[in-house]
mmCIF file of C-alpha atoms in Angstrom:
data_model
loop_
_atom_site.group_PDB
_atom_site.id
_atom_site.type_symbol
_atom_site.label_atom_id
_atom_site.label_comp_id
_atom_site.label_asym_id
_atom_site.label_seq_id
_atom_site.Cartn_x
_atom_site.Cartn_y
_atom_site.Cartn_z
ATOM 1 C CA UNK R 1246 -116.397 -29.705 110.757
ATOM 2 C CA UNK R 1247 -116.911 -26.570 108.655
ATOM 3 C CA UNK R 1248 -114.679 -25.570 105.756
ATOM 4 C CA UNK R 1249 -113.005 -22.929 107.950
ATOM 5 C CA UNK R 1250 -112.069 -25.525 110.570
ATOM 6 C CA UNK R 1251 -110.425 -28.096 108.271
ATOM 7 C CA UNK R 1252 -106.767 -28.696 109.220
ATOM 8 C CA UNK R 1253 -104.077 -26.536 107.669
ATOM 9 C CA UNK R 1254 -101.226 -28.459 106.080
ATOM 10 C CA UNK R 1255 -98.608 -26.066 107.442
ATOM 11 C CA UNK R 1256 -99.929 -25.868 111.010
ATOM 12 C CA UNK R 1257 -99.328 -28.914 113.209
ATOM 13 C CA UNK R 1258 -101.888 -29.929 115.759
ATOM 14 C CA UNK R 1259 -99.422 -32.004 117.792
ATOM 15 C CA UNK R 1260 -96.492 -30.690 119.858
ATOM 16 C CA UNK R 1261 -98.563 -27.653 120.865
ATOM 17 C CA UNK R 1262 -97.692 -25.704 117.708
ATOM 18 C CA UNK R 1263 -101.245 -24.451 117.272
ATOM 19 C CA UNK R 1264 -101.219 -23.066 120.836
ATOM 20 C CA UNK R 1265 -98.072 -21.134 120.018
ATOM 21 C CA UNK R 1266 -99.783 -19.818 116.848
ATOM 22 C CA UNK R 1267 -102.773 -18.740 118.936
ATOM 23 C CA UNK R 1268 -100.548 -16.752 121.305
ATOM 24 C CA UNK R 1269 -98.831 -15.166 118.300
ATOM 25 C CA UNK R 1270 -102.166 -14.045 116.828
ATOM 26 C CA UNK R 1271 -103.441 -12.688 120.150
ATOM 27 C CA UNK R 1272 -100.252 -10.668 120.573
ATOM 28 C CA UNK R 1273 -100.404 -9.399 116.986
ATOM 29 C CA UNK R 1274 -104.117 -8.523 116.868
ATOM 30 C CA UNK R 1275 -105.214 -8.079 120.471
ATOM 31 C CA UNK R 1276 -107.821 -10.055 122.436
ATOM 32 C CA UNK R 1277 -110.807 -8.017 121.235
ATOM 33 C CA UNK R 1278 -109.984 -8.435 117.556
ATOM 34 C CA UNK R 1279 -109.448 -12.168 118.088
ATOM 35 C CA UNK R 1280 -112.776 -12.373 119.883
ATOM 36 C CA UNK R 1281 -114.533 -10.921 116.836
ATOM 37 C CA UNK R 1282 -112.878 -13.490 114.545
ATOM 38 C CA UNK R 1283 -113.211 -16.602 116.698
ATOM 39 C CA UNK R 1284 -116.080 -18.944 115.808
ATOM 40 C CA UNK R 1285 -117.082 -19.150 119.455
ATOM 41 C CA UNK R 1286 -116.280 -15.950 121.362
ATOM 42 C CA UNK R 1287 -116.742 -17.689 124.704
ATOM 43 C CA UNK R 1288 -113.938 -20.162 124.056
ATOM 44 C CA UNK R 1289 -111.770 -17.878 121.892
ATOM 45 C CA UNK R 1290 -108.660 -19.787 120.662
ATOM 46 C CA UNK R 1291 -108.736 -22.776 122.936
ATOM 47 C CA UNK R 1292 -108.889 -25.466 120.221
ATOM 48 C CA UNK R 1293 -106.962 -26.275 117.076
ATOM 49 C CA UNK R 1294 -110.098 -25.833 115.006
ATOM 50 C CA UNK R 1295 -110.755 -22.340 116.347
ATOM 51 C CA UNK R 1296 -107.185 -21.264 115.525
ATOM 52 C CA UNK R 1297 -107.565 -22.642 111.991
ATOM 53 C CA UNK R 1298 -110.867 -20.789 111.562
ATOM 54 C CA UNK R 1299 -109.277 -17.472 112.567
ATOM 55 C CA UNK R 1300 -106.292 -18.037 110.261
ATOM 56 C CA UNK R 1301 -108.556 -18.770 107.280
ATOM 57 C CA UNK R 1302 -110.417 -15.510 107.902
ATOM 58 C CA UNK R 1303 -107.120 -13.635 108.204
ATOM 59 C CA UNK R 1304 -105.955 -15.095 104.888
ATOM 60 C CA UNK R 1305 -108.592 -12.864 103.291
ATOM 61 C CA UNK R 1306 -108.368 -9.875 105.629
ATOM 62 C CA UNK R 1307 -104.671 -9.823 106.641
ATOM 63 C CA UNK R 1308 -102.721 -12.147 104.315
ATOM 64 C CA UNK R 1309 -99.417 -10.450 105.242
ATOM 65 C CA UNK R 1310 -99.972 -11.428 108.887
ATOM 66 C CA UNK R 1311 -100.586 -15.062 107.949
ATOM 67 C CA UNK R 1312 -97.470 -14.995 105.781
ATOM 68 C CA UNK R 1313 -95.403 -13.704 108.724
ATOM 69 C CA UNK R 1314 -96.951 -16.366 110.956
ATOM 70 C CA UNK R 1315 -95.943 -19.107 108.524
ATOM 71 C CA UNK R 1316 -92.381 -17.769 108.334
ATOM 72 C CA UNK R 1317 -92.143 -17.513 112.116
ATOM 73 C CA UNK R 1318 -93.397 -21.094 112.504
ATOM 74 C CA UNK R 1319 -90.804 -22.373 110.015
ATOM 75 C CA UNK R 1320 -88.081 -20.503 111.880
ATOM 76 C CA UNK R 1321 -89.351 -21.844 115.205
ATOM 77 C CA UNK R 1322 -89.270 -25.416 113.874
ATOM 78 C CA UNK R 1323 -85.724 -24.932 112.627
ATOM 79 C CA UNK R 1324 -84.562 -23.668 115.993
ATOM 80 C CA UNK R 1325 -86.591 -26.170 117.995
ATOM 81 C CA UNK R 1326 -84.643 -28.746 120.022
ATOM 82 C CA UNK R 1327 -86.988 -31.425 118.717
ATOM 83 C CA UNK R 1328 -85.591 -30.729 115.258
ATOM 84 C CA UNK R 1329 -82.261 -32.112 116.440
ATOM 85 C CA UNK R 1330 -80.325 -28.920 115.669
ATOM 86 C CA UNK R 1331 -79.060 -26.015 117.764
ATOM 87 C CA UNK R 1332 -77.233 -22.869 116.680
ATOM 88 C CA UNK R 1333 -73.507 -22.909 117.493
ATOM 89 C CA UNK R 1334 -70.999 -20.086 117.044
ATOM 90 C CA UNK R 1335 -67.250 -20.629 116.799
ATOM 91 C CA UNK R 1336 -64.279 -18.885 115.205
ATOM 92 C CA UNK R 1337 -62.194 -20.337 112.371
ATOM 93 C CA UNK R 1338 -59.106 -19.023 110.651
ATOM 94 C CA UNK R 1339 -59.522 -17.445 107.223
ATOM 95 C CA UNK R 1340 -57.571 -20.311 105.665
ATOM 96 C CA UNK R 1341 -59.849 -22.899 107.263
ATOM 97 C CA UNK R 1342 -62.960 -21.010 106.158
ATOM 98 C CA UNK R 1343 -61.629 -20.837 102.595
ATOM 99 C CA UNK R 1344 -60.972 -24.579 102.528
ATOM 100 C CA UNK R 1345 -64.377 -25.293 104.079
ATOM 101 C CA UNK R 1346 -66.175 -23.160 101.521
ATOM 102 C CA UNK R 1347 -64.217 -24.734 98.660
ATOM 103 C CA UNK R 1348 -65.029 -28.269 99.833
ATOM 104 C CA UNK R 1349 -68.685 -27.387 100.321
ATOM 105 C CA UNK R 1350 -68.937 -26.027 96.787
ATOM 106 C CA UNK R 1351 -67.132 -29.053 95.357
ATOM 107 C CA UNK R 1352 -69.603 -31.425 97.017
ATOM 108 C CA UNK R 1353 -72.548 -29.067 96.415
ATOM 109 C CA UNK R 1354 -73.577 -28.904 100.063
ATOM 110 C CA UNK R 1355 -73.674 -26.206 102.717
ATOM 111 C CA UNK R 1356 -70.773 -25.619 105.101
ATOM 112 C CA UNK R 1357 -72.947 -26.817 108.011
ATOM 113 C CA UNK R 1358 -73.803 -30.042 106.164
ATOM 114 C CA UNK R 1359 -70.139 -30.630 105.342
ATOM 115 C CA UNK R 1360 -69.038 -30.100 108.949
ATOM 116 C CA UNK R 1361 -71.772 -32.465 110.133
ATOM 117 C CA UNK R 1362 -70.661 -35.133 107.645
ATOM 118 C CA UNK R 1363 -67.000 -34.780 108.663
ATOM 119 C CA UNK R 1364 -67.848 -35.069 112.367
ATOM 120 C CA UNK R 1365 -70.079 -38.071 111.683
ATOM 121 C CA UNK R 1366 -67.352 -39.806 109.666
ATOM 122 C CA UNK R 1367 -64.786 -39.115 112.376
ATOM 123 C CA UNK R 1368 -67.161 -40.473 115.027
ATOM 124 C CA UNK R 1369 -67.756 -43.607 112.988
ATOM 125 C CA UNK R 1370 -64.001 -44.053 112.471
ATOM 126 C CA UNK R 1371 -63.361 -43.721 116.205
ATOM 127 C CA UNK R 1372 -66.134 -46.220 116.960
ATOM 128 C CA UNK R 1373 -64.660 -48.654 114.434
ATOM 129 C CA UNK R 1374 -61.218 -48.232 116.013
ATOM 130 C CA UNK R 1375 -62.640 -48.838 119.488
ATOM 131 C CA UNK R 1376 -64.431 -51.983 118.312
ATOM 132 C CA UNK R 1377 -61.240 -53.238 116.642
ATOM 133 C CA UNK R 1378 -59.187 -52.622 119.779
ATOM 134 C CA UNK R 1379 -61.829 -54.363 121.875
ATOM 135 C CA UNK R 1380 -61.870 -57.393 119.546
ATOM 136 C CA UNK R 1381 -58.061 -57.470 119.511
ATOM 137 C CA UNK R 1382 -57.919 -57.325 123.297
ATOM 138 C CA UNK R 1383 -60.467 -60.132 123.535
ATOM 139 C CA UNK R 1384 -58.535 -62.243 121.010
ATOM 140 C CA UNK R 1385 -55.248 -61.723 122.868
ATOM 141 C CA UNK R 1386 -56.853 -62.629 126.193
ATOM 142 C CA UNK R 1387 -58.405 -65.738 124.639
ATOM 143 C CA UNK R 1388 -55.111 -66.761 123.041
ATOM 144 C CA UNK R 1389 -53.315 -66.308 126.364
ATOM 145 C CA UNK R 1390 -55.924 -68.381 128.165
ATOM 146 C CA UNK R 1391 -55.773 -71.122 125.521
ATOM 147 C CA UNK R 1392 -51.980 -71.079 125.770
ATOM 148 C CA UNK R 1393 -52.211 -71.602 129.498
ATOM 149 C CA UNK R 1394 -54.669 -74.444 128.971
ATOM 150 C CA UNK R 1395 -52.405 -75.966 126.332
ATOM 151 C CA UNK R 1396 -49.444 -75.824 128.710
ATOM 152 C CA UNK R 1397 -51.557 -77.463 131.412
ATOM 153 C CA UNK R 1398 -52.623 -80.137 128.899
ATOM 154 C CA UNK R 1399 -49.013 -80.951 127.936
ATOM 155 C CA UNK R 1400 -48.035 -81.024 131.584
ATOM 156 C CA UNK R 1401 -50.858 -83.465 132.325
ATOM 157 C CA UNK R 1402 -49.767 -85.706 129.437
ATOM 158 C CA UNK R 1403 -46.155 -85.595 130.621
ATOM 159 C CA UNK R 1404 -47.217 -86.463 134.176
ATOM 160 C CA UNK R 1405 -49.233 -89.426 132.892
ATOM 161 C CA UNK R 1406 -46.303 -90.690 130.787
ATOM 162 C CA UNK R 1407 -43.930 -90.333 133.729
ATOM 163 C CA UNK R 1408 -46.381 -92.217 135.905
ATOM 164 C CA UNK R 1409 -46.328 -95.183 133.518
ATOM 165 C CA UNK R 1410 -42.548 -94.956 133.204
ATOM 166 C CA UNK R 1411 -42.236 -94.955 136.981
ATOM 167 C CA UNK R 1412 -44.340 -98.101 137.177
ATOM 168 C CA UNK R 1413 -42.092 -99.838 134.665
ATOM 169 C CA UNK R 1414 -38.974 -98.755 136.537
ATOM 170 C CA UNK R 1415 -40.470 -100.039 139.777
ATOM 171 C CA UNK R 1416 -40.964 -103.455 138.172
ATOM 172 C CA UNK R 1417 -37.346 -103.494 136.997
ATOM 173 C CA UNK R 1418 -36.134 -102.437 140.421
ATOM 174 C CA UNK R 1419 -38.252 -105.121 142.056
ATOM 175 C CA UNK R 1420 -36.699 -107.739 139.797
ATOM 176 C CA UNK R 1421 -33.171 -106.544 140.575
ATOM 177 C CA UNK R 1422 -33.848 -106.612 144.304
ATOM 178 C CA UNK R 1423 -35.409 -110.063 144.283
ATOM 179 C CA UNK R 1424 -32.851 -111.632 141.951
ATOM 180 C CA UNK R 1425 -29.753 -109.449 142.066
ATOM 181 C CA UNK R 1426 -27.452 -112.062 140.502
ATOM 182 C CA UNK R 1427 -29.873 -113.375 137.906
ATOM 183 C CA UNK R 1428 -30.575 -112.162 134.441
ATOM 184 C CA UNK R 1429 -34.076 -112.068 133.025
ATOM 185 C CA UNK R 1430 -34.921 -115.226 131.127
ATOM 186 C CA UNK R 1431 -34.464 -115.069 127.422
ATOM 187 C CA UNK R 1432 -37.723 -114.244 125.620
ATOM 188 C CA UNK R 1433 -38.633 -113.850 122.003
ATOM 189 C CA UNK R 1434 -39.532 -110.492 120.510
ATOM 190 C CA UNK R 1435 -43.115 -111.650 120.084
ATOM 191 C CA UNK R 1436 -43.472 -112.517 123.762
ATOM 192 C CA UNK R 1437 -42.030 -109.158 124.763
ATOM 193 C CA UNK R 1438 -44.347 -107.386 122.326
ATOM 194 C CA UNK R 1439 -47.376 -109.154 123.766
ATOM 195 C CA UNK R 1440 -46.498 -107.880 127.236
ATOM 196 C CA UNK R 1441 -45.640 -104.336 126.089
ATOM 197 C CA UNK R 1442 -48.671 -103.764 123.862
ATOM 198 C CA UNK R 1443 -51.365 -103.700 126.595
ATOM 199 C CA UNK R 1444 -49.256 -101.336 128.698
ATOM 200 C CA UNK R 1445 -48.681 -99.035 125.710
ATOM 201 C CA UNK R 1446 -52.410 -99.125 124.972
ATOM 202 C CA UNK R 1447 -53.136 -98.166 128.568
ATOM 203 C CA UNK R 1448 -50.712 -95.239 128.261
ATOM 204 C CA UNK R 1449 -52.126 -94.097 124.887
ATOM 205 C CA UNK R 1450 -55.692 -94.279 126.205
ATOM 206 C CA UNK R 1451 -54.735 -92.161 129.186
ATOM 207 C CA UNK R 1452 -53.065 -89.554 126.943
ATOM 208 C CA UNK R 1453 -56.036 -89.590 124.538
ATOM 209 C CA UNK R 1454 -58.421 -88.939 127.431
ATOM 210 C CA UNK R 1455 -56.332 -85.958 128.524
ATOM 211 C CA UNK R 1456 -56.406 -84.608 124.943
ATOM 212 C CA UNK R 1457 -60.177 -85.066 124.724
ATOM 213 C CA UNK R 1458 -60.657 -83.292 128.031
ATOM 214 C CA UNK R 1459 -58.557 -80.416 126.711
ATOM 215 C CA UNK R 1460 -60.813 -79.957 123.661
ATOM 216 C CA UNK R 1461 -63.832 -79.590 125.959
ATOM 217 C CA UNK R 1462 -62.258 -76.888 128.102
ATOM 218 C CA UNK R 1463 -60.480 -74.861 125.399
ATOM 219 C CA UNK R 1464 -62.442 -71.762 124.308
ATOM 220 C CA UNK R 1465 -62.793 -71.009 120.607
ATOM 221 C CA UNK R 1466 -62.877 -67.505 119.127
ATOM 222 C CA UNK R 1467 -66.278 -66.236 118.040
ATOM 223 C CA UNK R 1468 -66.761 -66.239 114.228
#
């Protein structure tokens, strides 16, 4: 690669910028003039290197043209969609413009930069609010579901206790039907306790199992 064909720092080879520069030069100088400047007249400005070679020659012969080309390229980049910015025109009241200008000067930024920052902050605030509302809705739904599960758990425990109570009442009723005129034989507190304890243990085990089952099915909030 010759010295004339080395890349220019201000002219990009990618995104087709050099092709646009070639069209600009052809329109400004004419095909015949370009043909006399191009390193290979047969190919003209069909490569990045050939465009660079012509520009380097014009820097000596027509520096004002190269200067205008550089300015036009900068303006084109600024207006390009790939730059992430587009011109937008809207009308504001004089009072709003005064406040905008004052705020921009206070923060030492341009009005456009200030408007962009305000819109960005508002967007972030709205996103935060949406996320909060979503988390709150999820928490409420989870709490409602856990409440329903808790109610079902207490109902299951109550049903189990009533089942054991019903069994005891059936035994009492059976005794009364078989021996309606008799009274239960006298027994010591220890003997009664020995008979009650296994039945109470059976009831407690059943209730404990229901409680354990409830812990497995109850959802916990995410940390």
